[in-house]
Short mmCIF file of C-alpha atoms in Angstrom, two decimals:
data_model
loop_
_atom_site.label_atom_id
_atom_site.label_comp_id
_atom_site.label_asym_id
_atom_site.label_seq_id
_atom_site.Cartn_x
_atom_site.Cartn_y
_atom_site.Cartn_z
CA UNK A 1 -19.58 -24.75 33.16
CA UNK A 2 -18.25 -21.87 35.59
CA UNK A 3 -20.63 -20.07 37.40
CA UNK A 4 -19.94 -16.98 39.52
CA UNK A 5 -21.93 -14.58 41.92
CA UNK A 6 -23.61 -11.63 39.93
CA UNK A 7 -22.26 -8.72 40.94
CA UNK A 8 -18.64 -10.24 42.10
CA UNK A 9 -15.92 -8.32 40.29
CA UNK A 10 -13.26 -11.00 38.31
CA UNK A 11 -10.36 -10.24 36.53
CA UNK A 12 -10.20 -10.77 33.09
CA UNK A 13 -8.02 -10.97 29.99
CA UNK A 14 -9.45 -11.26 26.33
CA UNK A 15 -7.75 -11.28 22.81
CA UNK A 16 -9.51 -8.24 21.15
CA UNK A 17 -7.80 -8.62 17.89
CA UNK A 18 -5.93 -11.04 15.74
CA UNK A 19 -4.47 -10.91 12.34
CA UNK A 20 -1.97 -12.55 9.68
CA UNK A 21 -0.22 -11.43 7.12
CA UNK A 22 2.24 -12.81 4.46
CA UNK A 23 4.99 -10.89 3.36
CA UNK A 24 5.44 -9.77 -0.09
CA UNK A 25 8.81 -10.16 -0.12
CA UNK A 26 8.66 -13.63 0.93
CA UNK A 27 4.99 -14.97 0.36
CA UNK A 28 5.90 -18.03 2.63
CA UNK A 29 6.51 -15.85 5.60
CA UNK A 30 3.81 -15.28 7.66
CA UNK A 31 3.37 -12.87 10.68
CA UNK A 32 0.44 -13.30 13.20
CA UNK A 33 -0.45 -10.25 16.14
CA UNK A 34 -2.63 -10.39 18.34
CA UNK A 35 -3.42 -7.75 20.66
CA UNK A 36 -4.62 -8.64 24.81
CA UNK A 37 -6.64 -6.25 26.54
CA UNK A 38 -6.59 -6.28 30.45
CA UNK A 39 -9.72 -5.92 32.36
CA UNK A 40 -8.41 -6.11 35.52
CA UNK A 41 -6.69 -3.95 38.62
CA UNK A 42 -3.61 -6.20 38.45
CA UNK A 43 -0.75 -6.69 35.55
CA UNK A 44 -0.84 -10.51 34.37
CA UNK A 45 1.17 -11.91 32.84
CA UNK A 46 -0.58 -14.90 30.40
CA UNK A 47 1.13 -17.55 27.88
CA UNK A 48 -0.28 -17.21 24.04
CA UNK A 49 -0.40 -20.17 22.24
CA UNK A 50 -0.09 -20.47 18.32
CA UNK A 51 -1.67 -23.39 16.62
CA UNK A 52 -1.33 -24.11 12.73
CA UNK A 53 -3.50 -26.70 11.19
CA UNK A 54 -4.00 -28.36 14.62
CA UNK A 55 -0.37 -28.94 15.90
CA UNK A 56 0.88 -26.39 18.63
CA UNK A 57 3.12 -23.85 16.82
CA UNK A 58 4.68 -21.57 19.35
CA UNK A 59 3.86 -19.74 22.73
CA UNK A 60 4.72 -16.80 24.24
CA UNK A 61 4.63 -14.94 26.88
CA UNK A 62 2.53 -11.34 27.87
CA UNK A 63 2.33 -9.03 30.15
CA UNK A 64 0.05 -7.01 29.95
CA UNK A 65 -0.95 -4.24 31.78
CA UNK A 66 -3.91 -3.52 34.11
CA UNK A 67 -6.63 -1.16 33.38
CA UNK A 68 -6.59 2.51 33.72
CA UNK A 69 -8.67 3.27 37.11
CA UNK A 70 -9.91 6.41 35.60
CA UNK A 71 -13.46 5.90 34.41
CA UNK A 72 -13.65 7.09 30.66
CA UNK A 73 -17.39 8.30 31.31
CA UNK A 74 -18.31 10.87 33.62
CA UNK A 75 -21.94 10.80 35.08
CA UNK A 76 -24.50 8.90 37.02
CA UNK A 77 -22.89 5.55 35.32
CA UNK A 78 -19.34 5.62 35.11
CA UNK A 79 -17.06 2.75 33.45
CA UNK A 80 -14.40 0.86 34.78
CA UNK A 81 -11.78 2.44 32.67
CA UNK A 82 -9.65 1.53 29.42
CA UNK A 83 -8.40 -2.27 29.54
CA UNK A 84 -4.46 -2.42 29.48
CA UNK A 85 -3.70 -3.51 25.84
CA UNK A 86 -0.58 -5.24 24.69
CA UNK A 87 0.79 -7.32 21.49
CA UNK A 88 1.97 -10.36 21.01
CA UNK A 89 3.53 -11.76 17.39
CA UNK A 90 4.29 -14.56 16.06
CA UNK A 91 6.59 -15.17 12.52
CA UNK A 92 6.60 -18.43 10.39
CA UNK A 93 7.11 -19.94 7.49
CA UNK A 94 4.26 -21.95 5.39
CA UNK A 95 4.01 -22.13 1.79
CA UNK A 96 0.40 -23.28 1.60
CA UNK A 97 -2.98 -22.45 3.40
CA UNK A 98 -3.60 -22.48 6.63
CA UNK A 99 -5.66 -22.79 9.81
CA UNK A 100 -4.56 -20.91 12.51
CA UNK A 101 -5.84 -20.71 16.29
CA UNK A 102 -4.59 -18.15 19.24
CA UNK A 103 -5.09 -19.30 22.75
CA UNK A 104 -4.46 -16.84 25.66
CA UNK A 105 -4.10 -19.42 28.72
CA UNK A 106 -5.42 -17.28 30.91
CA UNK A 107 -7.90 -19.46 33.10
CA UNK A 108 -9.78 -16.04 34.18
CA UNK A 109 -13.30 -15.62 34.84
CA UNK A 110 -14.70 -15.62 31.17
CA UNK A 111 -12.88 -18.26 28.61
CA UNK A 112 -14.63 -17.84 25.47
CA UNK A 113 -12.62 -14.43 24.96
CA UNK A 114 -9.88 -16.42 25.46
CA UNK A 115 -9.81 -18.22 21.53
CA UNK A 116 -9.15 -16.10 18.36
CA UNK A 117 -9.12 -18.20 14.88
CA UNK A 118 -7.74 -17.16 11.69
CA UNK A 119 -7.54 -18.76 8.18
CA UNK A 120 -4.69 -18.01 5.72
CA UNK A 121 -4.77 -18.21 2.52
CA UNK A 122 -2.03 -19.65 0.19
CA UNK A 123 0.40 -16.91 -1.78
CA UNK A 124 -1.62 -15.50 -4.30
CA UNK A 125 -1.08 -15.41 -7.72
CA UNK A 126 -1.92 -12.88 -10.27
CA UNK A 127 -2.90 -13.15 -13.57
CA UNK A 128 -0.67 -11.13 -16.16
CA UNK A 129 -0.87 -10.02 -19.60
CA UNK A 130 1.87 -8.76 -21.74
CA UNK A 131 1.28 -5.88 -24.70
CA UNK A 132 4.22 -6.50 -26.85
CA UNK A 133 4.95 -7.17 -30.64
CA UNK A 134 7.47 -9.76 -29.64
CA UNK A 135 9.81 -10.13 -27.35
CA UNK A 136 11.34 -13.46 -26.50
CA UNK A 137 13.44 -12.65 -23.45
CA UNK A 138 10.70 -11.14 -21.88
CA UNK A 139 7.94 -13.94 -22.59
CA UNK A 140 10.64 -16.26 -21.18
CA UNK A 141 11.06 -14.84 -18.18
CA UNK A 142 7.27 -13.70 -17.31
CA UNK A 143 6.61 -17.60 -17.86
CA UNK A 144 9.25 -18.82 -15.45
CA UNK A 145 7.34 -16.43 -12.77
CA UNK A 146 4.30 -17.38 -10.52
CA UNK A 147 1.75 -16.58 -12.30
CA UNK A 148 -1.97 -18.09 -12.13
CA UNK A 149 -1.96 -17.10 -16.11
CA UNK A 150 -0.12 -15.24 -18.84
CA UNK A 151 -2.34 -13.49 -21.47
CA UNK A 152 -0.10 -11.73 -24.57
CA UNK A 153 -1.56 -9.04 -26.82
CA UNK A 154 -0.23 -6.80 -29.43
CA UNK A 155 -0.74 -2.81 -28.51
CA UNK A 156 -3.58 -2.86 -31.55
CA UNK A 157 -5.21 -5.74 -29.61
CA UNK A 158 -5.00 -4.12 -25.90
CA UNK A 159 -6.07 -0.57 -27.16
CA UNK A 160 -9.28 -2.24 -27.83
CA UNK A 161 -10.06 -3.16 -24.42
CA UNK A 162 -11.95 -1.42 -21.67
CA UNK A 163 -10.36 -0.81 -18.96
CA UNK A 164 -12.93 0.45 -16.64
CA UNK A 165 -14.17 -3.72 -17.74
CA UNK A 166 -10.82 -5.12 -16.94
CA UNK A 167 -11.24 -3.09 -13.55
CA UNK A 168 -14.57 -4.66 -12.97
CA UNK A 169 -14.16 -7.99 -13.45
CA UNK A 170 -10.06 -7.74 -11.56
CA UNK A 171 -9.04 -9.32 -15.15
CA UNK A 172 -5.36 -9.01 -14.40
CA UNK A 173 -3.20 -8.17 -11.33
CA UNK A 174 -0.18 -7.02 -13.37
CA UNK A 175 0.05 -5.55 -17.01
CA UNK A 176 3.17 -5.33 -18.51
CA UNK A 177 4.12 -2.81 -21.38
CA UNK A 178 6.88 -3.34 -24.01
CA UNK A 179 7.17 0.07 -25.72
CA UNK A 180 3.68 0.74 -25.66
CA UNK A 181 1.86 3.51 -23.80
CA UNK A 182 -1.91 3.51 -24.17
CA UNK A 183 -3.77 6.12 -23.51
CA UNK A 184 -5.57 4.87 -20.55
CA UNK A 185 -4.82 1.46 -18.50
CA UNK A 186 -6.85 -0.56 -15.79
CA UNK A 187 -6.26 0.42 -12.20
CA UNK A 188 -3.41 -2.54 -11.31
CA UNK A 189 0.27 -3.00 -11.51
CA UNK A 190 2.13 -2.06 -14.24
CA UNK A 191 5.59 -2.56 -15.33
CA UNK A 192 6.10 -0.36 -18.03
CA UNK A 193 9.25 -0.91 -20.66
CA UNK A 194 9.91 2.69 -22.70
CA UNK A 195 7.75 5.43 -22.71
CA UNK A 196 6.01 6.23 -19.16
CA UNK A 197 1.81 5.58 -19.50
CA UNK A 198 0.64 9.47 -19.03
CA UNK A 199 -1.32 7.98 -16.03
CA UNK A 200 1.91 7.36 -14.31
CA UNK A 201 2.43 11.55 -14.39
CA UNK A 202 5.93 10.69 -15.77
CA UNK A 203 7.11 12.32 -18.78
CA UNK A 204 9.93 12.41 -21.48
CA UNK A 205 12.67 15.37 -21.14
CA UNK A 206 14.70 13.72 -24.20
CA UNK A 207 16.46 10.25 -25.43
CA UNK A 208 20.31 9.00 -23.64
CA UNK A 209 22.99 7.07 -25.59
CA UNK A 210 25.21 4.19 -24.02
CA UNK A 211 23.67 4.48 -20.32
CA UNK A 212 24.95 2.32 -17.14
CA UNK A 213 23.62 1.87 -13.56
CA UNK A 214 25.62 3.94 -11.74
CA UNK A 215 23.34 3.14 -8.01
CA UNK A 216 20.54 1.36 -6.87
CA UNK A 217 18.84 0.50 -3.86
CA UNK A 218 19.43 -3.25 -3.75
CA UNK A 219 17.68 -3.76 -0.34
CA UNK A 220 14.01 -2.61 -2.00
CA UNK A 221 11.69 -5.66 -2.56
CA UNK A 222 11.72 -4.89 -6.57
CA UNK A 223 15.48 -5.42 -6.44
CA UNK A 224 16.23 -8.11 -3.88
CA UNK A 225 18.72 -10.49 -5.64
CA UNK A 226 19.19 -8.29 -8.78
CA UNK A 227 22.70 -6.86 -9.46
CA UNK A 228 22.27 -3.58 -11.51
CA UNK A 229 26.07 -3.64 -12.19
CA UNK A 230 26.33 -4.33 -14.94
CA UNK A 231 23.76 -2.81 -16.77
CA UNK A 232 24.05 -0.90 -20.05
CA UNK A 233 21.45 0.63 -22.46
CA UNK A 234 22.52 1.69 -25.73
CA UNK A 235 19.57 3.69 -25.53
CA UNK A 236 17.17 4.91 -23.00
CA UNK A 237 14.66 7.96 -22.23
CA UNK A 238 15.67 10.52 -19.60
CA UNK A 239 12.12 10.56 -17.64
CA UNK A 240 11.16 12.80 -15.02
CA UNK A 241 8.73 11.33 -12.45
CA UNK A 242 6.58 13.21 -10.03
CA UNK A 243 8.38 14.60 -7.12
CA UNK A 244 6.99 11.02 -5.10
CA UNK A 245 7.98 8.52 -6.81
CA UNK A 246 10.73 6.00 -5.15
CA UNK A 247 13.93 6.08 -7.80
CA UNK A 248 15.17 2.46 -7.88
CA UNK A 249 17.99 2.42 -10.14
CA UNK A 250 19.83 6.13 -11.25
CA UNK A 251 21.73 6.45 -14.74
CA UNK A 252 23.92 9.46 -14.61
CA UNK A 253 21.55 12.47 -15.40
CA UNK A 254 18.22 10.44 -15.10
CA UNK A 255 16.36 7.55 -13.46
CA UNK A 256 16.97 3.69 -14.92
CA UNK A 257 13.79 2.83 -12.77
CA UNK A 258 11.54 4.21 -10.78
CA UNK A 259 8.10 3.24 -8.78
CA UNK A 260 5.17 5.68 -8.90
CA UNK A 261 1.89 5.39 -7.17
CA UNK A 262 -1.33 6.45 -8.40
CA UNK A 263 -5.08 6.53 -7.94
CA UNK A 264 -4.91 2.97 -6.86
CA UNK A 265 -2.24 1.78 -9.40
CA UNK A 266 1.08 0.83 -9.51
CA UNK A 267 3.91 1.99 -12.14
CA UNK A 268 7.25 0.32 -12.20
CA UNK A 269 8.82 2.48 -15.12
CA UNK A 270 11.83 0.91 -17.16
CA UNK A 271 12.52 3.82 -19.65
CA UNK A 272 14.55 1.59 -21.86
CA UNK A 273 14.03 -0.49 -24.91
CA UNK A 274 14.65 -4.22 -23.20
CA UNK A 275 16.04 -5.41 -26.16
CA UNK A 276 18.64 -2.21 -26.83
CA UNK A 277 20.22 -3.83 -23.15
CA UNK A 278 21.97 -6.01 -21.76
CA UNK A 279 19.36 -6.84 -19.10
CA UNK A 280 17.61 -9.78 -20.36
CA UNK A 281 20.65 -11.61 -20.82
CA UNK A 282 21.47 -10.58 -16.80
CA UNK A 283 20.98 -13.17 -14.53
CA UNK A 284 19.04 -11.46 -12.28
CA UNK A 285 16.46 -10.29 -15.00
CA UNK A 286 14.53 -13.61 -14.14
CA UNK A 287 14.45 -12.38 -10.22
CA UNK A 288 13.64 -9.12 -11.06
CA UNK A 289 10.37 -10.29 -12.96
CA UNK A 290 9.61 -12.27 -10.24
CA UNK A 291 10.05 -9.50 -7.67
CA UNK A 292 7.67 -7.63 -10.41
CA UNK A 293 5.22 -10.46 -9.74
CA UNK A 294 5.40 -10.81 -6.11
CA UNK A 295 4.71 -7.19 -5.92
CA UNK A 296 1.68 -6.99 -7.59
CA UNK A 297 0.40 -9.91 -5.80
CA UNK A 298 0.90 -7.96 -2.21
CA UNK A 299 -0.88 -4.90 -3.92
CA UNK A 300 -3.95 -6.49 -5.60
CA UNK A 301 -6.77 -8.11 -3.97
CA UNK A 302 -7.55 -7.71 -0.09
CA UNK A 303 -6.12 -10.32 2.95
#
């Protein structure tokens, strides 16, 4: 135990705030901040330690400044003034769940602000289900994904659902339509094959012949190791998105793909007939289902 004189002014630096985060992109890379508020007159400078599942990680170094002298409360009881804040972050890779614990190694006048813990989970995996009245190619490659399960229904099938019960009970993290748009859908991810869902606020301005890929943005998560090259659609609906969604992939006069955001859903719109293209028999159709997946895991749920 430390004991000091009440009244004697020490200096002190705490971790206020900690936090980690897996990237969507790459579910086995996780990033860990944590932010260091200075209660003292002086800058210090303080090592931060990283520990995963026991065994010492990483450390760095802070400095973080001291506090603002000007009291942020006038009157008969003034403060001390704002703490100096800074960050400190840590990146790593780890596949499965985690413990993780942040020591500042400070050795100031109160340790027990000193420890921050945090426990990761491992990626998650969503649960899809595919509307379609067969499809081969695309069953194939939604079961080589990650998926914790892989429900298929025929549009007559689906239309009977509720989806304010599929909401409910978080049934499904990503629905994927092959040339069926219901009338109304759960709140979740989407990836929509043909005609737009009306709750994407995409519609039809008319039908395209013998389309190719003429740009896309091959650095966006949906389309990280996908080559769009080569793509050709014997036929394909010109769509016309709302004026916010992201435009993946361009045809000559319309969009191949675009990403819309809605009233807490997500539509990945693929205005094509799958099997009137070339795409399934790509080999980065496989990836791009997978980015698909990886996607809706990031979006559904809360860290």
């Amino acid at each position: 135990l430390r004991f000091h004189r009440v009244g004697a002014a020490r200096d002190n630096v705490a971790i206020v705030a900690a936090q980690a985060r897996r990237s969507y992109e790459e579910p086995e890379r996780i990033s860990v901040f944590a932010t260091l508020a200075n209660f003292g007159a002086e800058a210090a400078a303080v090592d931060v330690r990283l520990s995963v599942n026991g065994a010492a990680a990483a450390v760095r170094q802070a400095l973080v400044p001291p506090r603002d002298p000007r009291p942020r409360r006038e009157g008969p009881f003034p403060d001390r003034g704002a703490p100096g804040r800074t960050s400190v972050v840590f990146t790593f890779n780890d596949p499965g769940e985690g413990v993780l614990r942040i020591d500042a190694l400070a050795g100031d006048a109160l340790g027990n602000d000193d420890l921050a813990w945090l426990i990761v989970p491992p990626p998650r995996r969503v649960a899809a289900l595919l509307v379609t009245e067969g499809n081969a190619p695309l069953l194939a490659a939604l079961r080589a994904c990650a998926l914790a399960k892989l429900d298929v229904l025929a549009p007559a099938e689906f239309d009977r659902l509720d989806p304010d019960a599929l909401d409910a009970a978080r049934t499904y993290g990503l629905v994927v339509l092959d040339g069926h748009a219901p009338a109304r859908l759960p709140r979740t991810s989407c990836l929509a094959f043909g005609r737009p869902p009306a709750q994407s606020d995409a519609t039809v301005a008319g039908e395209l012949e013998d389309q190719v890929c003429i740009d896309w943005k091959a650095s966006h998560p949906l389309l990280q190791h996908v080559d769009m090259g080569g793509f050709f659609a014997a036929e394909c609906l010109a769509i016309a998105p709302p004026r916010d969604a992201e435009i993946l992939a361009e045809l000559g006069t319309a969009p191949a793909l675009a990403l819309v955001r809605r009233r807490g859903a997500v539509f990945i719109l693929a205005p094509f007939d799958l099997l009137r293209t070339n795409f399934p028999f790509e080999t980065g159709f496989v990836m791009f289902c997978q980015n698909v997946v990886a996607l809706a895991g990031g979006e559904t749920g809360e860290e």
